[in-house]
Protein backbone atom coordinates (compact mmCIF):
# COMPACT_ATOMS: atom_id res chain seq x y z
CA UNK A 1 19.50 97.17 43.59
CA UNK A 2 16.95 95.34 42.29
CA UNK A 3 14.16 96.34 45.20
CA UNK A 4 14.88 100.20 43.72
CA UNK A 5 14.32 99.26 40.44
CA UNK A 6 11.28 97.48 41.39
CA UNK A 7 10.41 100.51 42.94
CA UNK A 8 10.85 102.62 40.33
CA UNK A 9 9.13 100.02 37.58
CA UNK A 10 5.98 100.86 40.39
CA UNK A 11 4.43 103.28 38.20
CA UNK A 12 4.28 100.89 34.96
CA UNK A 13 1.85 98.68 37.44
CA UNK A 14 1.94 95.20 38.20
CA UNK A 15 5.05 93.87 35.96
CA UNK A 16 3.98 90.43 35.89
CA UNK A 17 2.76 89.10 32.79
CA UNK A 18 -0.94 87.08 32.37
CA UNK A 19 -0.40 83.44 32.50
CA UNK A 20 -2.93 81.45 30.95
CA UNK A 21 -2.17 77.68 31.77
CA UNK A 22 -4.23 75.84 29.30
CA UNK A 23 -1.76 77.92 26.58
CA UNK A 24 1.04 76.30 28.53
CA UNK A 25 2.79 73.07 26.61
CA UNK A 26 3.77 72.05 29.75
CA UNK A 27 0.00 72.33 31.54
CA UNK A 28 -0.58 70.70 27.84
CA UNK A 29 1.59 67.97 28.55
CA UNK A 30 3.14 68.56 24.77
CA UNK A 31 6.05 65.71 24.20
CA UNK A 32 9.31 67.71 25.42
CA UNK A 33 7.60 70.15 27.36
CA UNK A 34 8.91 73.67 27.33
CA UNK A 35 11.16 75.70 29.52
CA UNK A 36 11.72 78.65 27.39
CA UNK A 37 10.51 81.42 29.70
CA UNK A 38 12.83 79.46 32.68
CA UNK A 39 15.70 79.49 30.58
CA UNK A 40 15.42 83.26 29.25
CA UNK A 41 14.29 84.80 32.71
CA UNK A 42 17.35 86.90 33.37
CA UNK A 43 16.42 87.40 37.32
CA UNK A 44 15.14 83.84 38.03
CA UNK A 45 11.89 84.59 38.36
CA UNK A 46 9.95 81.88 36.88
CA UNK A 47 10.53 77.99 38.33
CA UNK A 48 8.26 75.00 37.65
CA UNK A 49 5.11 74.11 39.31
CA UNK A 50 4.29 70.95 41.43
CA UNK A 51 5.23 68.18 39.31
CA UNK A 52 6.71 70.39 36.43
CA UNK A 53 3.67 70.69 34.71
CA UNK A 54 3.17 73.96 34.72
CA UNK A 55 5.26 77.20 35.96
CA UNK A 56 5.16 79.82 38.64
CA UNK A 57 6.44 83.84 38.76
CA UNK A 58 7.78 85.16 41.66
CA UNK A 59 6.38 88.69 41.97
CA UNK A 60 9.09 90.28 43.62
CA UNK A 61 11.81 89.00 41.32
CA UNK A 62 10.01 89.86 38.16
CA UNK A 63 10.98 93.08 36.87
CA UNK A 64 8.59 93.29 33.34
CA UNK A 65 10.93 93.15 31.22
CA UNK A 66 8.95 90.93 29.23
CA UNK A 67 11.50 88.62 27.94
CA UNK A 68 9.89 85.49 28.65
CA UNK A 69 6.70 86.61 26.28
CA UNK A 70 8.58 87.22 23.69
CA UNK A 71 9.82 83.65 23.29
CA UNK A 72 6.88 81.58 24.70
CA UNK A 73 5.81 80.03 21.88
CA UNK A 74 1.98 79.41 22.51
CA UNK A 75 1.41 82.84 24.15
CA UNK A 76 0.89 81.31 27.73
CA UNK A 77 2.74 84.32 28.82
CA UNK A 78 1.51 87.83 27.57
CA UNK A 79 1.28 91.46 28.08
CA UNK A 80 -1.37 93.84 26.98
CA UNK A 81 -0.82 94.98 23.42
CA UNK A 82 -3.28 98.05 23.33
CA UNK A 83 -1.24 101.11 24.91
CA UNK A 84 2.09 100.55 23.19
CA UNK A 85 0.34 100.22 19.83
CA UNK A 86 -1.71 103.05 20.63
CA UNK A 87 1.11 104.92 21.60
CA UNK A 88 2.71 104.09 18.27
CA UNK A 89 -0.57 105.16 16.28
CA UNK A 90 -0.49 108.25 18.03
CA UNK A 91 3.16 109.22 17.56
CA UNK A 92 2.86 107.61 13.88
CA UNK A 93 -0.01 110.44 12.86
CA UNK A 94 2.76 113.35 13.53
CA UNK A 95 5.34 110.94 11.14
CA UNK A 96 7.61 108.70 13.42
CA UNK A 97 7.11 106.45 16.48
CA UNK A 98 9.57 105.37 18.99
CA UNK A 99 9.72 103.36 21.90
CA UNK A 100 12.40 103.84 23.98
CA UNK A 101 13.60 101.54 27.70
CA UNK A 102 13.02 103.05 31.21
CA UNK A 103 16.75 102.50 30.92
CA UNK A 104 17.61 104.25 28.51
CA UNK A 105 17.26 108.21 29.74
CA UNK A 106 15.34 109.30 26.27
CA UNK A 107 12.35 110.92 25.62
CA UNK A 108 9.18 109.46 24.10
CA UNK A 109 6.84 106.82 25.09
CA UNK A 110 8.73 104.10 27.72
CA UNK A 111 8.85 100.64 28.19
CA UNK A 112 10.01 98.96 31.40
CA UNK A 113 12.11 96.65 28.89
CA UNK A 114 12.53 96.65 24.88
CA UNK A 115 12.27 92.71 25.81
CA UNK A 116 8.43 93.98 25.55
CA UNK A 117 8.48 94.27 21.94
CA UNK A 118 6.74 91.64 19.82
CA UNK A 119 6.92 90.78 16.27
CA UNK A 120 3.10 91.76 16.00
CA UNK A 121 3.70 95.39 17.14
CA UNK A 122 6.43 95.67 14.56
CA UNK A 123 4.24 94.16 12.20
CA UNK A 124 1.53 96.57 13.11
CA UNK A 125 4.08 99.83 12.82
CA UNK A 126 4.98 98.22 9.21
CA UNK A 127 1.12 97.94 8.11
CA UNK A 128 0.42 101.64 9.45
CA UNK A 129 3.36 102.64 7.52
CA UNK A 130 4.69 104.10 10.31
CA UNK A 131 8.64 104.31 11.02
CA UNK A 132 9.09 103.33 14.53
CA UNK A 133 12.53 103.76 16.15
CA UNK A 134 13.46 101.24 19.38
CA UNK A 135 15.67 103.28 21.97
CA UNK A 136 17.83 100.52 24.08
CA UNK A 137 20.11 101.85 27.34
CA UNK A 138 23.17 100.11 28.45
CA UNK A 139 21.80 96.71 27.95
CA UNK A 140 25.36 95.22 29.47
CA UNK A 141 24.64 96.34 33.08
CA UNK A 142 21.27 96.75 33.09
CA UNK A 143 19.00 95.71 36.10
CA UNK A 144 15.80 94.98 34.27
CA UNK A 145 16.54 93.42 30.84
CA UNK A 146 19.48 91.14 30.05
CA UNK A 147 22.52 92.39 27.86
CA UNK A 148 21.50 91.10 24.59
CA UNK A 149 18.34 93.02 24.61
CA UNK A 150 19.43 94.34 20.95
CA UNK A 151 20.10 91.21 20.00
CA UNK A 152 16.93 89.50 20.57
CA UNK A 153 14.86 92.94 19.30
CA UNK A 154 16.88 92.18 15.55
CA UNK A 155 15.64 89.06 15.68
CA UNK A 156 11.71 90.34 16.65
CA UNK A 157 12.54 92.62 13.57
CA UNK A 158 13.57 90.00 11.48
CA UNK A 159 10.39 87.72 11.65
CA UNK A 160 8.35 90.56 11.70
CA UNK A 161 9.87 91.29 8.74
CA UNK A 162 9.50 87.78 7.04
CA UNK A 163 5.44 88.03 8.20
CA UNK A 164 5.21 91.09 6.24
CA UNK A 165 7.10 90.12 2.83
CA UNK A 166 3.95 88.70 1.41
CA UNK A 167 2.30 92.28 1.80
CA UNK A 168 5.21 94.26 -0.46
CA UNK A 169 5.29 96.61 2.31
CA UNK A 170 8.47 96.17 5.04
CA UNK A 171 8.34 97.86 8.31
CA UNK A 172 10.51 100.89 8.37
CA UNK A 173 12.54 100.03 11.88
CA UNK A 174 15.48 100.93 13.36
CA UNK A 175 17.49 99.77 16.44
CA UNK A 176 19.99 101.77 17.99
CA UNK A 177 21.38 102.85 21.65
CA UNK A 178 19.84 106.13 23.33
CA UNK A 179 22.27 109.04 22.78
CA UNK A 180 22.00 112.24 24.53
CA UNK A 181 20.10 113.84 21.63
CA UNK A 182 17.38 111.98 22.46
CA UNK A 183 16.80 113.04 25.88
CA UNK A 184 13.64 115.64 24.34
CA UNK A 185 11.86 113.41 22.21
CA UNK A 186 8.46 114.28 22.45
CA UNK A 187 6.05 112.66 24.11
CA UNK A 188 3.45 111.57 22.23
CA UNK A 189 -0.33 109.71 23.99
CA UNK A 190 -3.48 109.41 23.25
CA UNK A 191 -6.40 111.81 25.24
CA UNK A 192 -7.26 108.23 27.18
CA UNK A 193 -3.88 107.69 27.72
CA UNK A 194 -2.94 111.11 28.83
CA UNK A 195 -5.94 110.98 31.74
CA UNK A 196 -4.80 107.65 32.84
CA UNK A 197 -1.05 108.50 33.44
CA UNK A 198 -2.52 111.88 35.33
CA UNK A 199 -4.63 109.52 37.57
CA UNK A 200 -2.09 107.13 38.19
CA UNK A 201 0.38 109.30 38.82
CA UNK A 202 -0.96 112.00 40.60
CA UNK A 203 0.99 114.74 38.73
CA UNK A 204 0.04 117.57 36.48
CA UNK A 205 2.18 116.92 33.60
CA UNK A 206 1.63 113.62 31.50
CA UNK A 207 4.17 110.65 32.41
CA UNK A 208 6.26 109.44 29.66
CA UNK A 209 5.34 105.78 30.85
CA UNK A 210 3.09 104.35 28.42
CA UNK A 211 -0.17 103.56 30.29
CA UNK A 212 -0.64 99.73 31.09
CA UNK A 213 -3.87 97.58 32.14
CA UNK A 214 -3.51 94.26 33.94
CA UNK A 215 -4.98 91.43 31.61
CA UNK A 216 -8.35 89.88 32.51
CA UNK A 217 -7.97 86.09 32.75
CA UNK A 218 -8.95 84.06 29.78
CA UNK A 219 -12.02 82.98 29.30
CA UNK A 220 -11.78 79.11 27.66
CA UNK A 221 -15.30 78.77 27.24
CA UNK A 222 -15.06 81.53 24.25
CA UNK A 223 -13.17 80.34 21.47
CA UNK A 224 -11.66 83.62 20.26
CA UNK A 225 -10.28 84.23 23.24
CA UNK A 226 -8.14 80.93 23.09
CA UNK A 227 -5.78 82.87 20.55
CA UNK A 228 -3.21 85.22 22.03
CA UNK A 229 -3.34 88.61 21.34
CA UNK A 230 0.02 88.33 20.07
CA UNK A 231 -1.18 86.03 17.04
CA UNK A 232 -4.70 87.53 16.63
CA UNK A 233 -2.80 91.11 15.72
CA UNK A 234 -0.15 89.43 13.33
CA UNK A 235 -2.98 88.69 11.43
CA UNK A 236 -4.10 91.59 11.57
CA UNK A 237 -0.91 93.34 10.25
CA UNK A 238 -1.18 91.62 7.11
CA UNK A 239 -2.37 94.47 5.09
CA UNK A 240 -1.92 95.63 2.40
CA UNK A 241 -3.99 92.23 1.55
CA UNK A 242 -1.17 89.83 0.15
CA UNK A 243 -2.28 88.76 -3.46
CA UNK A 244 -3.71 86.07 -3.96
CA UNK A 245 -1.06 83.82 -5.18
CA UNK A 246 1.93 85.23 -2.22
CA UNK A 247 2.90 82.94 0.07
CA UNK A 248 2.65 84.35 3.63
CA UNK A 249 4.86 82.90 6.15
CA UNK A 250 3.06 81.27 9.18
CA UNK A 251 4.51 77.99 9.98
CA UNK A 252 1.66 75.55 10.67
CA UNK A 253 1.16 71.77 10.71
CA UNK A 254 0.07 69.62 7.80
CA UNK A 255 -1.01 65.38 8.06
CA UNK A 256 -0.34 62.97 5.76
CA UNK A 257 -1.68 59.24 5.51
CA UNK A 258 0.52 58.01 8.17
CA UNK A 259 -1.97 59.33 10.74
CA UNK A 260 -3.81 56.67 13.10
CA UNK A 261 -6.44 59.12 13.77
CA UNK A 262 -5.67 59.24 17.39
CA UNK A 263 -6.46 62.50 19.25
CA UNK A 264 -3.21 63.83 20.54
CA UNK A 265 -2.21 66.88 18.26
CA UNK A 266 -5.60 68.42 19.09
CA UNK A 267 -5.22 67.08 22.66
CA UNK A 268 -2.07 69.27 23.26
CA UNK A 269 -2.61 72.48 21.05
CA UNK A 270 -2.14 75.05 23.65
CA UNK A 271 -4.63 77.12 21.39
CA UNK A 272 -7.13 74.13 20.23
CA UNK A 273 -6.31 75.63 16.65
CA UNK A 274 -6.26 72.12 15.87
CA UNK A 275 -10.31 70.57 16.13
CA UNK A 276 -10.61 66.78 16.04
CA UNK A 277 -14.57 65.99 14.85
CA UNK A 278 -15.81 62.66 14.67
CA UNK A 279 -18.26 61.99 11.76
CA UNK A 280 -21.74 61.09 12.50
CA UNK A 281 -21.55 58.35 9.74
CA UNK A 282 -18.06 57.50 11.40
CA UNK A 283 -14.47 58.11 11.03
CA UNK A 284 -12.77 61.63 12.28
CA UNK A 285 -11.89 64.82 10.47
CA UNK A 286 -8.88 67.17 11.42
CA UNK A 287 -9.65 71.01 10.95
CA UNK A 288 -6.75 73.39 11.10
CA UNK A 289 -7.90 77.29 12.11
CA UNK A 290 -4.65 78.64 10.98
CA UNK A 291 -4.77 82.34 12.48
CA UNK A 292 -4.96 80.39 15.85
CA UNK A 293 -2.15 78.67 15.11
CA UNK A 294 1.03 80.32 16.61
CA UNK A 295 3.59 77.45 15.26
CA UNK A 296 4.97 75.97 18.62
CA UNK A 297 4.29 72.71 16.99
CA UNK A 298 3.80 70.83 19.88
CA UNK A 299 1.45 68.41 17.95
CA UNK A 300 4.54 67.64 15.06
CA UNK A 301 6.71 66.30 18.39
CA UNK A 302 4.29 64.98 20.04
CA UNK A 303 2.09 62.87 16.73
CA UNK A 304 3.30 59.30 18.08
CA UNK A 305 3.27 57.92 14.16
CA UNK A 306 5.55 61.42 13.30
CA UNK A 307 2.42 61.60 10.83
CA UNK A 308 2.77 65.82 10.96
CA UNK A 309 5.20 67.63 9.33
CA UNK A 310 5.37 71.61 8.63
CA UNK A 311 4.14 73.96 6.32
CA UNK A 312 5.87 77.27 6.40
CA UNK A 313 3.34 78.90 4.32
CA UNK A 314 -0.22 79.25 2.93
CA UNK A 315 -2.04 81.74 0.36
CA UNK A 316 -4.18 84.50 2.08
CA UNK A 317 -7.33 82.28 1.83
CA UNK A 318 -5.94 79.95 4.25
CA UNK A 319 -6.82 82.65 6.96
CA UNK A 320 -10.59 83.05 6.03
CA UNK A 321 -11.90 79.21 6.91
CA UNK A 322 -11.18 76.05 8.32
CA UNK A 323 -8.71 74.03 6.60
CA UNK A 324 -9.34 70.51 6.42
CA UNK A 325 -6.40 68.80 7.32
CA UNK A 326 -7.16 65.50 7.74
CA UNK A 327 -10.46 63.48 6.80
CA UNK A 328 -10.63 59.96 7.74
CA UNK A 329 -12.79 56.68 7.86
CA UNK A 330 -11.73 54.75 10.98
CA UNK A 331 -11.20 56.25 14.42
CA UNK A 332 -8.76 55.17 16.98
């Protein structure tokens, strides 16, 4: 069974997601690791590497589903974001977007999985204003997903949700099965994504598939590429601007005078949100770049005083500069 579906999941392309190890907490050697993706991985696809320091996907188990990206917490594991939100753009100019599972026998732009949806495309819908409807199958027996699909999309909605309280503006989403009514939804692409189903499928009518691009390895040397996608279109979403004074929920770490000034939270930041700068006069300075920061908190568990606690939200000018977390006059 699952060779046909891979077979069938052909025409989405390559189904594996972009793994970028120096995101990984375990490649980061955080303090308790991280075997999210191995635990959620409904078709064993993803075991640990040599020494269990990082992780490996077996191509011809993964089926895209794209469950493991939406609960790696440092966005080690990702899919393109750009067709599905341009899809929803598209669809959300005529009034409503949908997505809807290769699964699930309805119309309208497909997914290989609803496991694909993130809180930052719901987010996104929400700050378009756009009502976007997600279109499960028969999540129970279904060969690419796992059966509590809807489950886990409620919960997407949910944070997505709490991101976008500080704006006034909720995203307008619903979750429901397929029913046969929805077998002629209309498709609805973008001219560039039109011409790339055509050429990748060779037919003269325009898939339903939405049109997917394999994920150029990160570059580390540039900084803004060290953020996920993911994170970098949460912030995004935030519009309308938040006033002033709201709080916006973004869980992030915060020091206090415990710290020994020793260099592991910025050591295992899988996004190096976290900058350790010694001063030319001496002593160290933390700086926190807080739309970097996707919350995995590997540097609360791993701080060996426990000098790091949370902060689960910040005014909008948080997001503009450097915070200065720290600012020390010895140095470990």
């Amino acid at each position: 069974m699952l060779e046909g579906v891979l077979s069938r999941l052909g025409e989405y392309g390559n189904p594996v997601p972009r793994y970028t190890a120096p995101r990984c907490l375990l490649e980061r050697q955080a303090v308790g690791g991280c075997d999210a993706c191995h635990a959620t991985c409904p078709h064993e696809a993803i075991e640990f590497g040599p020494l269990g320091q990082s992780i490996q996907i077996d191509p011809q188990a993964c089926t895209g589903c794209g469950l493991c990206v939406q609960v790696c917490p440092s966005g080690a594991l990702e899919y393109d974001l750009t067709a599905p939100l341009q899809s929803v753009r598209d669809a959300g100019q005529a009034g409503e977007a949908s997505l809807t599972c290769s699964q699930s026998g309805a119309g309208g732009p497909t997914l290989p999985c609803l496991g694909r949806v993130t809180p930052a495309l719901v987010s996104v819908a929400g700050a378009w204003d756009t009502p976007l409807t997600l279109l499960h199958g028969e999540c129970r027996t279904c060969p690419v997903g796992a059966p509590d699909v809807p489950e886990r999309l409620r919960r997407v909605v949910g944070e997505a949700q709490t991101l976008r309280a500080a704006t006034g503006q909720p995203a307008q989403v619903t979750v429901r099965e397929a029913g046969p009514e929805d077998r002629d939804r209309a498709v609805r692409v973008s001219r560039r994504g039109a011409f790339a189903s055509l050429l990748r499928t060779g037919r003269q009518q325009v898939a339903q598939v939405i049109p997917e691009r394999p994920l150029p390895f990160v570059d580390w040397s540039q900084p803004e590429e060290r953020t996920p996608e993911e994170w970098r279109w949460r912030a995004r979403s935030l519009v309308p601007a938040p006033p002033p004074e709201a709080g916006i929920h973004w869980p992030a770490p915060l020091v206090d005078d415990t710290c020994i000034d020793c260099p592991v939270c910025a050591n295992v930041c899988p996004t190096q949100a976290i900058t350790r700068e010694l001063k030319p006069e001496g002593g160290v300075q933390l700086l926190l770049n807080l739309s970097a920061c996707t919350s995995c908190m590997a540097c609360l568990r791993s701080c060996p005083p426990q000098a790091i606690h949370m902060q689960e939200e910040w005014l909008p000018a948080a997001f503009h500069h450097p915070i200065l977390i720290r600012d020390s006059d010895s140095v470990m």
